[in-house]
Structures are given as C-alpha cells and as structure tokens.
Amino acid sequence: MKQKKYKIVKVPKKRRLIREQIAGFKRMNEFVREEQRQELPEMTPEESKEIFEGLWMMWENTKKQYPDYKKLDRIRIQELVGRKT
C-alpha cells in the first residue's frame, strides 16, 4: 500500500473554509444528538428490538461475506494512519 502524503494548508482562505466546515459539522452533530434525545424516549421496546435485530443481521451477513473481517479493520487502520504496519 502506497503511503499518502498530506500538505498542511497555509492559504488563509482555505484555512477559513476548513474552520467553517468544521463548525458546520459541529452544528450538524449537535442537531443529530438533539434529534436522538427527542426521539429515543418515544421508541417502543419492540421498535428498539427490531432495530437491534436488523443491525445484528447486517453484522452476521458481513461476517459471512468477509470471513476475515479483522483484515478489513487492519486495512482501514492503515489507510487512516497512512502507513504500513
């Protein structure tokens, strides 16, 4: 896997744009958290169980499709870190 190189942005306009994007992500995360706080108490135990079972089935199918799922984790970590292990 080839190592990716990143440059630190020193252009003031781009730095401002990046700060604005990060602030936007923060606002969006706060919105999503508040929405979850409001909706969670309204969820019935049956709805909660249905969501859990759906996630569990997705996990089981993923394990069948990718039996060496730990390898996928290692590849993802390498990509994120940007270096070989």
C-alpha positions in Angstrom: 0.0 0.0 0.0 1.4 3.3 -1.0 1.8 6.0 1.7 -0.3 9.0 1.2 1.2 12.4 1.8 -0.8 15.4 3.0 0.1 19.0 3.0 -0.8 21.5 5.7 -2.8 24.3 4.2 -1.2 27.7 4.7 -3.5 29.7 2.4 -5.7 31.9 4.7 -8.9 31.5 2.6 -8.6 27.7 2.7 -7.9 27.7 6.4 -11.0 29.8 7.0 -13.0 27.5 4.8 -11.8 24.5 6.8 -12.7 26.2 10.1 -16.2 27.0 8.7 -16.6 23.4 7.6 -15.6 22.0 11.0 -18.0 24.5 12.7 -20.7 23.2 10.3 -20.0 19.6 11.2 -20.2 20.5 14.9 -23.6 22.2 14.4 -24.9 19.2 12.4 -23.6 16.8 15.1 -25.4 18.8 17.8 -28.6 18.8 15.7 -28.4 15.0 15.3 -27.8 14.5 19.0 -30.7 16.7 20.0 -33.0 14.8 17.5 -31.9 11.5 19.0 -32.6 12.8 22.5 -36.1 13.8 21.5 -37.0 10.6 19.6 -35.4 8.0 21.8 -37.9 8.2 24.7 -40.7 7.7 22.2 -39.2 4.5 20.9 -41.1 1.3 22.0 -39.3 -1.7 23.2 -40.5 -3.5 20.0 -39.0 -0.8 17.8 -35.7 -0.9 19.7 -35.6 -4.7 19.4 -36.3 -4.5 15.6 -33.5 -2.0 15.1 -31.1 -4.2 17.1 -32.1 -7.4 15.2 -31.6 -5.5 11.9 -28.1 -4.4 12.9 -27.3 -7.9 14.2 -28.4 -9.5 10.9 -26.3 -7.0 9.0 -23.3 -7.9 11.2 -23.8 -11.6 10.6 -24.1 -11.1 6.8 -21.0 -9.0 6.8 -19.1 -11.8 8.7 -20.2 -14.3 6.1 -19.2 -12.1 3.2 -15.9 -11.2 4.7 -14.8 -14.0 7.0 -11.5 -12.3 7.7 -13.2 -9.1 9.0 -10.1 -8.3 11.1 -8.2 -7.9 7.9 -10.6 -5.3 6.8 -10.0 -3.5 10.1 -6.3 -3.6 9.6 -6.6 -2.2 6.0 -8.9 0.6 7.2 -6.5 1.5 10.1 -3.5 1.5 7.6 -5.5 3.8 5.3 -6.4 6.1 8.2 -2.9 6.2 9.6 -1.3 6.4 6.2 1.5 3.9 6.8 2.2 0.3 6.6 2.3 -1.9 9.6 
